[in-house]
Short mmCIF file of N, CA and C and ligand atoms in Angstrom, two decimals:
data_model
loop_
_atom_site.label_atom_id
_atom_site.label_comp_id
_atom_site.label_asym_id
_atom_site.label_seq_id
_atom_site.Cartn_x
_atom_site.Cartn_y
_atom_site.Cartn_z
N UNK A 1 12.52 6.33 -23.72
CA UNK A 1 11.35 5.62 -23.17
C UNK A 1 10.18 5.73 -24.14
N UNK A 2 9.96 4.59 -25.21
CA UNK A 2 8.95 5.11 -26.05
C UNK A 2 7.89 4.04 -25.29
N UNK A 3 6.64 4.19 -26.04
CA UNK A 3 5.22 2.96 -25.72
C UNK A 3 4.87 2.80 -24.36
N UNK A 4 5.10 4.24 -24.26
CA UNK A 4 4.12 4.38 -22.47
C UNK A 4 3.61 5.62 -22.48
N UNK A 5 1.79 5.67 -22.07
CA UNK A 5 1.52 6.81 -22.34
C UNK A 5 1.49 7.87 -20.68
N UNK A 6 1.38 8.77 -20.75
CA UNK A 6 1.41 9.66 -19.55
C UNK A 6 -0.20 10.80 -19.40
N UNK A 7 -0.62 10.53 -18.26
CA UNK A 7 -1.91 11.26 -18.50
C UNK A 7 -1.50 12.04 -17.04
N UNK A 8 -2.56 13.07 -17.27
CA UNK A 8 -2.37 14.19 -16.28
C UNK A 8 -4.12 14.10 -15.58
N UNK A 9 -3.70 14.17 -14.39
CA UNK A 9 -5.11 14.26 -13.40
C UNK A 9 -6.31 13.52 -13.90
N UNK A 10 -5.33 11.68 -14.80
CA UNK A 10 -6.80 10.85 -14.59
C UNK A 10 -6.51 9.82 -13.88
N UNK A 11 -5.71 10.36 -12.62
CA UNK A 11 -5.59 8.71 -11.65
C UNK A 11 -6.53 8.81 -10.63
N UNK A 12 -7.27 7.11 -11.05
CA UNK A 12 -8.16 7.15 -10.12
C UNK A 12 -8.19 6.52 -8.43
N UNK A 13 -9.11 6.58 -7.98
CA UNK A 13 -8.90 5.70 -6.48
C UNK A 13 -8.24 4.76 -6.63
N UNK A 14 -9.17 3.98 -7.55
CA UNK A 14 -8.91 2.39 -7.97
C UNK A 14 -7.44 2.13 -8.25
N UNK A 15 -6.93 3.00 -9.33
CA UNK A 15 -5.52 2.95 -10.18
C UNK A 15 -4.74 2.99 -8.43
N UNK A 16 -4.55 3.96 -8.08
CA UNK A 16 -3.77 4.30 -6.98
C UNK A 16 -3.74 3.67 -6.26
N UNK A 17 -5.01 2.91 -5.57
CA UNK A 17 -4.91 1.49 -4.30
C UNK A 17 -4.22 0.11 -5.26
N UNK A 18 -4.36 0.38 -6.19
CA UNK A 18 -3.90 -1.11 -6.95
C UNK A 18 -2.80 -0.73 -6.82
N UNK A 19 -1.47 0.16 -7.14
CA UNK A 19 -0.24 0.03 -7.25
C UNK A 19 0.42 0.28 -6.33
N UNK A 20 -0.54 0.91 -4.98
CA UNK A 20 0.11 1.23 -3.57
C UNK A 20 0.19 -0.82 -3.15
N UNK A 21 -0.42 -1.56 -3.78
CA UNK A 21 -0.68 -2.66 -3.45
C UNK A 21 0.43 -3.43 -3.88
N UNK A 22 0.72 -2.73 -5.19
CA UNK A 22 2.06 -3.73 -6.06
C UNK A 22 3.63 -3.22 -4.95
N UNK A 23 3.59 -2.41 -3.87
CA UNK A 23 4.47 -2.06 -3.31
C UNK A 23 4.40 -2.50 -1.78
N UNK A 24 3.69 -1.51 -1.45
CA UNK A 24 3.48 -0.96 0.14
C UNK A 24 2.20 -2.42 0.88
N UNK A 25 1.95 -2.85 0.06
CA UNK A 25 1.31 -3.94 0.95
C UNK A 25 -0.18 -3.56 0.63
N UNK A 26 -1.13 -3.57 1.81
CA UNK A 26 -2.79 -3.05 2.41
C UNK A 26 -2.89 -1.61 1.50
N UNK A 27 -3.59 -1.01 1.07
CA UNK A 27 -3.79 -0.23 0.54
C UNK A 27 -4.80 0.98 1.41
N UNK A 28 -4.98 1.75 1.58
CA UNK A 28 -5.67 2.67 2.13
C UNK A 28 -7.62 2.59 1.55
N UNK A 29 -7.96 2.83 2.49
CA UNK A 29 -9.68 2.76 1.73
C UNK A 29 -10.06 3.66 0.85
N UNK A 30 -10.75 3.46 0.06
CA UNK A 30 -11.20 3.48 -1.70
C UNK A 30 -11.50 5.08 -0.71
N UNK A 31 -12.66 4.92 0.05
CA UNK A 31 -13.14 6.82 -0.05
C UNK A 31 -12.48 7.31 0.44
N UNK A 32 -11.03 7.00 1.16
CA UNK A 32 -10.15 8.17 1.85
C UNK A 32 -9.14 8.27 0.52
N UNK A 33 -9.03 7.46 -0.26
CA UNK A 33 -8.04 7.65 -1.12
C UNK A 33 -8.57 8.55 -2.62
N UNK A 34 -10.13 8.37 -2.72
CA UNK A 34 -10.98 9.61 -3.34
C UNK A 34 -11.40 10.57 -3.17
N UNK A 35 -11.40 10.75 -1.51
CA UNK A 35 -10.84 12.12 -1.10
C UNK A 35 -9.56 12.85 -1.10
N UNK A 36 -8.49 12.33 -1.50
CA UNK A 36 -6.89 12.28 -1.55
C UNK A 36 -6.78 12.82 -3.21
N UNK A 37 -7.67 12.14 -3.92
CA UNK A 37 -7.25 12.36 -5.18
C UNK A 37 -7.80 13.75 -5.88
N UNK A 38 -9.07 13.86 -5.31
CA UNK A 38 -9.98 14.81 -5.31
C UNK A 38 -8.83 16.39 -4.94
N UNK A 39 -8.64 16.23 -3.87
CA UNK A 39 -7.47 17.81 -3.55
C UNK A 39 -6.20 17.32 -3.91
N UNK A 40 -5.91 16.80 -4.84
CA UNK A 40 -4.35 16.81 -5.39
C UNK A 40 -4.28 17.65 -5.97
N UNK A 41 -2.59 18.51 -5.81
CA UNK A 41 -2.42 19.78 -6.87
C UNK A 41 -2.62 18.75 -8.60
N UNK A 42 -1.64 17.79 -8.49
CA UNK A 42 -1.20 17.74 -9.76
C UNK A 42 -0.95 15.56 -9.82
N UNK A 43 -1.48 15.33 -10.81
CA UNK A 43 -1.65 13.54 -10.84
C UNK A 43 -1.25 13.19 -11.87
N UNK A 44 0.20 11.97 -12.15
CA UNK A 44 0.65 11.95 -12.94
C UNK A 44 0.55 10.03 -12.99
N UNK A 45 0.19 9.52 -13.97
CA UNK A 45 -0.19 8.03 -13.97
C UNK A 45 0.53 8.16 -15.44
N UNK A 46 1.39 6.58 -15.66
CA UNK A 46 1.85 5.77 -17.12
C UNK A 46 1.50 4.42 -17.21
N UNK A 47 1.09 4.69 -18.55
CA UNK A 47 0.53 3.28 -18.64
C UNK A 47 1.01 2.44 -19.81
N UNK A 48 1.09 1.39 -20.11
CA UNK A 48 1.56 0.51 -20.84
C UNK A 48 0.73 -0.33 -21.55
N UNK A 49 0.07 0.40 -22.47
CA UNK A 49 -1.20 -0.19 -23.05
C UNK A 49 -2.23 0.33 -22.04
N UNK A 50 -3.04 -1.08 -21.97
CA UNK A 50 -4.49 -0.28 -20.80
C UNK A 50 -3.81 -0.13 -19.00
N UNK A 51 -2.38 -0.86 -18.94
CA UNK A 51 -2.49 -1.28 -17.74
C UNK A 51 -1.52 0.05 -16.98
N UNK A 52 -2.15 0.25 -16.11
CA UNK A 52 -1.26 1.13 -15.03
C UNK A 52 -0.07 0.73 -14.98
N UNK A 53 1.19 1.45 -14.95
CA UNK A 53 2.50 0.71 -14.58
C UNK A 53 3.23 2.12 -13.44
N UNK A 54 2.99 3.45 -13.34
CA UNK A 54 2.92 4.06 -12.17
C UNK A 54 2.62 5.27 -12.22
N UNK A 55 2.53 5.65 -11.15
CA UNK A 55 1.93 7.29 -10.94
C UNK A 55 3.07 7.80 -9.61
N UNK A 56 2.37 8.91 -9.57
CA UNK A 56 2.79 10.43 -8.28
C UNK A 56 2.19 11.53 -8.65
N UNK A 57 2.24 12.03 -7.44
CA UNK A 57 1.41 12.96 -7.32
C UNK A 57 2.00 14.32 -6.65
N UNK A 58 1.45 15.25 -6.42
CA UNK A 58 2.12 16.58 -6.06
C UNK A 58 1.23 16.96 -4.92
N UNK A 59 0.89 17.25 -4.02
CA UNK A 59 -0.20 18.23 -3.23
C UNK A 59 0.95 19.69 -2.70
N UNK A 60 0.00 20.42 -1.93
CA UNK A 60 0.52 21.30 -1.92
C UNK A 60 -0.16 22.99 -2.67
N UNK A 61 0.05 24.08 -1.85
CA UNK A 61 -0.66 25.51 -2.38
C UNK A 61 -0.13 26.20 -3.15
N UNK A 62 0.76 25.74 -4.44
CA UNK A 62 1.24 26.12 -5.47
C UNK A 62 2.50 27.24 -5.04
N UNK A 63 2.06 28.60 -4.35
CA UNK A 63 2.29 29.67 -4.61
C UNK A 63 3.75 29.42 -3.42
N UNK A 64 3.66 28.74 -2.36
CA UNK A 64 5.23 28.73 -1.77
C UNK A 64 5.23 27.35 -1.48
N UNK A 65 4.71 26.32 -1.37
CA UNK A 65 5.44 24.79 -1.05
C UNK A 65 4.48 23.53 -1.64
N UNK A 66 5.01 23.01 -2.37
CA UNK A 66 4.48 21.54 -2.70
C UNK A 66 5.52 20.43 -2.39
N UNK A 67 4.53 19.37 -2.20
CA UNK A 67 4.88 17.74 -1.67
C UNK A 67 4.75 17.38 -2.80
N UNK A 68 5.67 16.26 -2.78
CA UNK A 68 5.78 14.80 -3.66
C UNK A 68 5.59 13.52 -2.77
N UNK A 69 4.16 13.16 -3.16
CA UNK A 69 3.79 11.95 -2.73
C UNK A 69 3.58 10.99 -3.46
N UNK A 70 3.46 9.78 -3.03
CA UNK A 70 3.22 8.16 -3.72
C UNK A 70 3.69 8.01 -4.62
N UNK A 71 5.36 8.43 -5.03
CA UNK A 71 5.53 7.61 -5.95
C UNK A 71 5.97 6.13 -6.12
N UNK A 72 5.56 5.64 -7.13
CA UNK A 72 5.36 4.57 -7.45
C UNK A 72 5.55 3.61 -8.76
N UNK A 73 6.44 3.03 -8.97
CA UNK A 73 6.44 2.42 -10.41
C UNK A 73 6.63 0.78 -10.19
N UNK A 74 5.79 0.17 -10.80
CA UNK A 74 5.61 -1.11 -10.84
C UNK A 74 6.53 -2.16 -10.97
N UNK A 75 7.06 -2.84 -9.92
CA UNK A 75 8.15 -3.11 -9.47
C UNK A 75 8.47 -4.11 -11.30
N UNK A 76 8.18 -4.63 -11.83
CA UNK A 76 8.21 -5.20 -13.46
C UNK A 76 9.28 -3.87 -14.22
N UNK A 77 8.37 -2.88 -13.67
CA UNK A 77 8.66 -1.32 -14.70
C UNK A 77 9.70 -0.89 -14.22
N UNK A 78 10.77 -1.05 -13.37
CA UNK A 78 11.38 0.40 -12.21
C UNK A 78 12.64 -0.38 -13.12
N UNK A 79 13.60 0.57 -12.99
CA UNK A 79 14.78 0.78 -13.72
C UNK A 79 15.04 1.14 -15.23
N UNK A 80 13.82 1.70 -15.52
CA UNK A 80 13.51 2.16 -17.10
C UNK A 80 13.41 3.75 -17.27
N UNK A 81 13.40 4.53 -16.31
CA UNK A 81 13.38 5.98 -16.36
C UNK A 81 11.95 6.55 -15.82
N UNK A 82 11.21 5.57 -15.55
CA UNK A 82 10.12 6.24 -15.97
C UNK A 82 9.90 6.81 -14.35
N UNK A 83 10.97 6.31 -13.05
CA UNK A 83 10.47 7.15 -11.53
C UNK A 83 10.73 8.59 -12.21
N UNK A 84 12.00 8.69 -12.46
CA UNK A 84 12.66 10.21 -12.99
C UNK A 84 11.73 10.99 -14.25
N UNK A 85 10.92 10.30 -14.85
CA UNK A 85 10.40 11.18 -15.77
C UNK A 85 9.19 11.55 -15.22
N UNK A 86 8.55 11.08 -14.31
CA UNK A 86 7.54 11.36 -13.37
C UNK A 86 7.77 12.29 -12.56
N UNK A 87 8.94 12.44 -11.67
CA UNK A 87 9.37 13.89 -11.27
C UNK A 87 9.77 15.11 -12.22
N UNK A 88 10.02 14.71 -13.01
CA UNK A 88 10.47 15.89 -13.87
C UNK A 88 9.38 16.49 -14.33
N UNK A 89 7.34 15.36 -14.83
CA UNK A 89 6.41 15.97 -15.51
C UNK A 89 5.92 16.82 -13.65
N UNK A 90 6.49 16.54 -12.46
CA UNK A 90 5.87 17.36 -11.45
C UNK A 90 6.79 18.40 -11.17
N UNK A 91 7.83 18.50 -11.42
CA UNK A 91 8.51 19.66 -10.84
C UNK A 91 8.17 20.91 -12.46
N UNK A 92 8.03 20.45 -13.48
CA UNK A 92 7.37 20.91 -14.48
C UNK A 92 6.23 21.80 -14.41
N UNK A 93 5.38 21.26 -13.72
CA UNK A 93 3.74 21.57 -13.38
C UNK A 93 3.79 22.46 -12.44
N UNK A 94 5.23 22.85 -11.46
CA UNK A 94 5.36 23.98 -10.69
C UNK A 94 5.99 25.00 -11.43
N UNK A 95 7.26 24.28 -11.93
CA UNK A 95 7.59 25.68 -12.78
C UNK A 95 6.48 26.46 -13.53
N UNK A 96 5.91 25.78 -14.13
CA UNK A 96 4.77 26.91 -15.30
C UNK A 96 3.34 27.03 -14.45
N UNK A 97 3.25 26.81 -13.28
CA UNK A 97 1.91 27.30 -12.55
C UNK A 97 2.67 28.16 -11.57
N UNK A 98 3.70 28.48 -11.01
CA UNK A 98 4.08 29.40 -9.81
C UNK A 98 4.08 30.73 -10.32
N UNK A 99 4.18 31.27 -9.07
CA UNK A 99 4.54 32.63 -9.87
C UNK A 99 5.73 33.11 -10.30
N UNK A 100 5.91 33.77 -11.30
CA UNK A 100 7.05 34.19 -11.81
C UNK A 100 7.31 35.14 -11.07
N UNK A 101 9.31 34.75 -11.16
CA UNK A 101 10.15 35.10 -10.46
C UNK A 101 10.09 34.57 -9.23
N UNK A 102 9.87 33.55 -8.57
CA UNK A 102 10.00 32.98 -7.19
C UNK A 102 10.52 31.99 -7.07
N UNK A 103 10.72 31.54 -6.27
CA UNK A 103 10.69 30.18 -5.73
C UNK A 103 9.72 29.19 -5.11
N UNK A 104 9.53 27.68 -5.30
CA UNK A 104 8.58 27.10 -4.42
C UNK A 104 9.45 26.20 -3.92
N UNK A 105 8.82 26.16 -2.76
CA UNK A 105 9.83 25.01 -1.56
C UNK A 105 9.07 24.04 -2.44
N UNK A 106 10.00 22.87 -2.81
CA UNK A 106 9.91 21.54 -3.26
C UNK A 106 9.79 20.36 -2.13
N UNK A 107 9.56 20.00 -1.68
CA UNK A 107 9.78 19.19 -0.82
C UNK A 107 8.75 17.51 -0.77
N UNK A 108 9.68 16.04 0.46
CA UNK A 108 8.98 14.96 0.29
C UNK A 108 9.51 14.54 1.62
N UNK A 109 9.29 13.42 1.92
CA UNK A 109 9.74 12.42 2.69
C UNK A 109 10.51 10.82 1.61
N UNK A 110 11.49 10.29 2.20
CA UNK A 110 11.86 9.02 1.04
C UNK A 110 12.70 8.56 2.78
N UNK A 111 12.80 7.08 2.09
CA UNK A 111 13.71 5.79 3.13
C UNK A 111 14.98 6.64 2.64
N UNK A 112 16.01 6.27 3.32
CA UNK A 112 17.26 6.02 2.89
C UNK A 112 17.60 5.15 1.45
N UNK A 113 17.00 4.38 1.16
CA UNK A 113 17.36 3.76 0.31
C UNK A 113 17.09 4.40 -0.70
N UNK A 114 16.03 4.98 -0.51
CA UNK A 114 15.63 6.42 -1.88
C UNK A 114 16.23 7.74 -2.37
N UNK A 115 16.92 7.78 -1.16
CA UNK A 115 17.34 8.85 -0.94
C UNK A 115 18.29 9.46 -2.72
N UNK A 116 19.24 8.24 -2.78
CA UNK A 116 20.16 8.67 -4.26
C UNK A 116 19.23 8.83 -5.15
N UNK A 117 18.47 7.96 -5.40
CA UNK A 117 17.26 8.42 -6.38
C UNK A 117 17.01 10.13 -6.29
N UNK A 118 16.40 10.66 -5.38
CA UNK A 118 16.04 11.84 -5.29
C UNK A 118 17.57 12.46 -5.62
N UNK A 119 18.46 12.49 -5.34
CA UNK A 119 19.27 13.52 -5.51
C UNK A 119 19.87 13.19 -6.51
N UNK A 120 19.79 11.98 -7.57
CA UNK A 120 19.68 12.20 -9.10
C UNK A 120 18.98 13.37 -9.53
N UNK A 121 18.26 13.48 -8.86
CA UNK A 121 16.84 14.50 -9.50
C UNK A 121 17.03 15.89 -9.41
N UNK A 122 17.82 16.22 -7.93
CA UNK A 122 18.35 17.35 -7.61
C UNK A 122 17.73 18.22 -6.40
N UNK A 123 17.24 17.24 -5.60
CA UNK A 123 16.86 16.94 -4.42
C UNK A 123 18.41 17.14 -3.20
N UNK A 124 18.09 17.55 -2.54
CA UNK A 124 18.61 17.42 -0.79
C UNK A 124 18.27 17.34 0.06
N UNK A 125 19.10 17.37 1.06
CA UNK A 125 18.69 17.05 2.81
C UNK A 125 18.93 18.05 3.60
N UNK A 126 17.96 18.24 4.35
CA UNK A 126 18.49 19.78 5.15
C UNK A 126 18.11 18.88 6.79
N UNK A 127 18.25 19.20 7.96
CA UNK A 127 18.17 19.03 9.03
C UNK A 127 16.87 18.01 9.75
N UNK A 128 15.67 18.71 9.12
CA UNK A 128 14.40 18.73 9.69
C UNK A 128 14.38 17.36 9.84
N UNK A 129 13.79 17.03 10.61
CA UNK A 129 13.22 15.63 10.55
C UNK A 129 11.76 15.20 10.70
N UNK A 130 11.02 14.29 9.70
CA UNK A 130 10.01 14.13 10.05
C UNK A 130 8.81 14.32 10.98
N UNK A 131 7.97 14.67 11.44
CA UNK A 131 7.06 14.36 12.32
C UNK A 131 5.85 13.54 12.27
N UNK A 132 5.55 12.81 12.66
CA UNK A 132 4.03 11.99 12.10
C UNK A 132 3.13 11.85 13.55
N UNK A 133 1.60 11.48 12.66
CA UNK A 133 0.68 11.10 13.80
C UNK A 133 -0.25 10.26 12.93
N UNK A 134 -0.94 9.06 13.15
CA UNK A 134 -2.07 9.08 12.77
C UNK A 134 -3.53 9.03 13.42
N UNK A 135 -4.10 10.12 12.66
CA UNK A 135 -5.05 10.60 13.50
C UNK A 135 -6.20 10.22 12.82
N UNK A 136 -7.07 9.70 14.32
CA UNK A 136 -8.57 8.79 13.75
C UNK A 136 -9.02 10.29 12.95
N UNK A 137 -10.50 10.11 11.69
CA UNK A 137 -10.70 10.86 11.13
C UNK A 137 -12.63 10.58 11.10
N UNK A 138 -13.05 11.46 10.99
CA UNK A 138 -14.20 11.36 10.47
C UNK A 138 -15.28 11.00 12.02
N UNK A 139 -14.92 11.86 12.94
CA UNK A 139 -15.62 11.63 14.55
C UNK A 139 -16.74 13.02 13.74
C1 COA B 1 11.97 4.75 -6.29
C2 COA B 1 11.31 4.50 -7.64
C3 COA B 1 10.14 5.43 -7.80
C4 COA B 1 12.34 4.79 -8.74
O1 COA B 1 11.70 4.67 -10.01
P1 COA B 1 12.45 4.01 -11.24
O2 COA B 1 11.59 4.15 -12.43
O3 COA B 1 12.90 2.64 -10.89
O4 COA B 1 13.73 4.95 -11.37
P2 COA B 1 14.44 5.47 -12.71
O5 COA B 1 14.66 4.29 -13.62
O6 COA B 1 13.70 6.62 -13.27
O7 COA B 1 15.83 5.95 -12.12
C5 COA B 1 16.35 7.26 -12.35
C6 COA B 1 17.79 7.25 -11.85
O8 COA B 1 17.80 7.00 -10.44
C7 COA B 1 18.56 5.82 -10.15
N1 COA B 1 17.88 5.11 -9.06
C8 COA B 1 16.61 4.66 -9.03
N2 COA B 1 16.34 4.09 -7.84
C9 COA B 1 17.48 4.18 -7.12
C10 COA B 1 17.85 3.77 -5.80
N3 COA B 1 16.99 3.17 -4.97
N4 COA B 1 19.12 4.02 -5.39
C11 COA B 1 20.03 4.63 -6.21
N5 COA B 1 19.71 5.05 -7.47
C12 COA B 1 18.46 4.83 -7.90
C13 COA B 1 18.58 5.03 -11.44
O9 COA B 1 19.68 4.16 -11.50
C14 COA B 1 18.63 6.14 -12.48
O10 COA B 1 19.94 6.63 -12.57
P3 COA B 1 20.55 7.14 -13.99
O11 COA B 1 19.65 8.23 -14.48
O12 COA B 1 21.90 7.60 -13.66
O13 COA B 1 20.51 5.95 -14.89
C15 COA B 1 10.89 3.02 -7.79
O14 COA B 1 11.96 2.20 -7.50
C16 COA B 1 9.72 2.63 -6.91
O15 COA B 1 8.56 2.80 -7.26
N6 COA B 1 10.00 2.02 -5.73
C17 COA B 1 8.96 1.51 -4.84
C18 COA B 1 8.11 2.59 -4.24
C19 COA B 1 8.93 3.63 -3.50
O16 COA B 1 9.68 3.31 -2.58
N7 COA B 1 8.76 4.89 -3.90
C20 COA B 1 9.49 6.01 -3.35
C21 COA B 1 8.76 6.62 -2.19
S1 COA B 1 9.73 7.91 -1.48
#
C-alpha cells in the first residue's frame, strides 16, 4: 500500500462527519462528534493526497479494555488493505501503551457481514450480546 499517508490523533469533527456520511448516511452533530474526538484513546485517519479516504478510532482506559469504533474506509478505497492496516496501527497503540505483561480486553461491535473481516484480524465471538439505548443528552 504505497501513496497514502497515515496520521495519528489529527482527525477532525469535520473529517469524521464527512466519511460517517460516505457510509452510514446523516452524520452525528459537529459538537457531539468534537466532544467524541476530544476523549478518544487513539485516532487513526489516511489520506490520499489532501483528501480523507478513512479513519478509526480506539476509546477505552488503556490499562484493561479498549473499543474499536467508526471504522471506516471510503467506499472508492475499501478492498486495498487499508480497513486491516488501520486495525493493526490500533491494536499497535495498545500493545506499546499497556502495561507490560498483561492483557487488554480488545473489543467492538460489527454487522454480520463484518464479521470475516474482523476475524481476518484475529478477532472473535464470545456469547455477549449487545445492549443499546439512546439517551437524550445535555438536560
Ligand atoms: C469493513 C471495512 C472497514 C473493511 O476495510 P477494507 O479496507 O475494505 O478492508 P481490507 O482491504 O483491509 O481487507 C482486509 C481483509 O479482509 C477481507 N475483508 C474485508 N471486508 C470483508 C468482508 N465484508 N467480508 C469478508 N472479508 C472481508 C479482505 O478481503 C482482506 O482479506 P485478505 O487480507 O485475505 O486479502 C470497509 O469495508 C468499510 O469501511 N465498510 C463500511 C463501513 C463499515 O461497515 N465499517 C465497519 C464497522 S464494524
Amino acid at each position: 500500500m504505497t501513496g497514502f499517508t497515515i496520521k495519528h490523533n489529527e482527525l477532525t469533527a469535520a473529517e469524521f462527519c464527512e466519511l460517517w456520511g460516505t457510509v452510514w448516511g446523516e452524520p452525528p452533530k459537529i459538537a457531539q462528534t468534537e466532544l467524541a474526538m476530544a476523549h478518544t484513546l487513539f485516532r487513526v485517519s489516511v489520506f490520499d493526497g489532501e483528501k480523507i479516504v478513512a479513519m478509526a478510532r480506539m476509546i477505552g482506559d488503556m490499562g484493561l479494555c479498549c473499543y474499536i469504533k467508526d471504522v471506516i474506509v471510503r467506499p472508492e478505497y475499501q478492498s486495498r488493505g487499508i480497513g486491516r492496516l488501520m486495525i493493526e496501527e490500533l491494536l499497535s497503540f495498545v500493545r506499546k501503551n499497556g502495561v507490560q505483561g498483561t492483557e487488554v480486553f480488545v473489543e467492538l461491535a460489527a454487522m454480520p457481514d463484518k464479521i470475516p473481516f474482523y476475524r481476518k484480524l484475529g478477532f472473535d465471538e464470545n456469547d455477549a450480546h449487545r445492549l443499546k439505548m439512546m439517551l437524550p443528552a445535555g438536560e
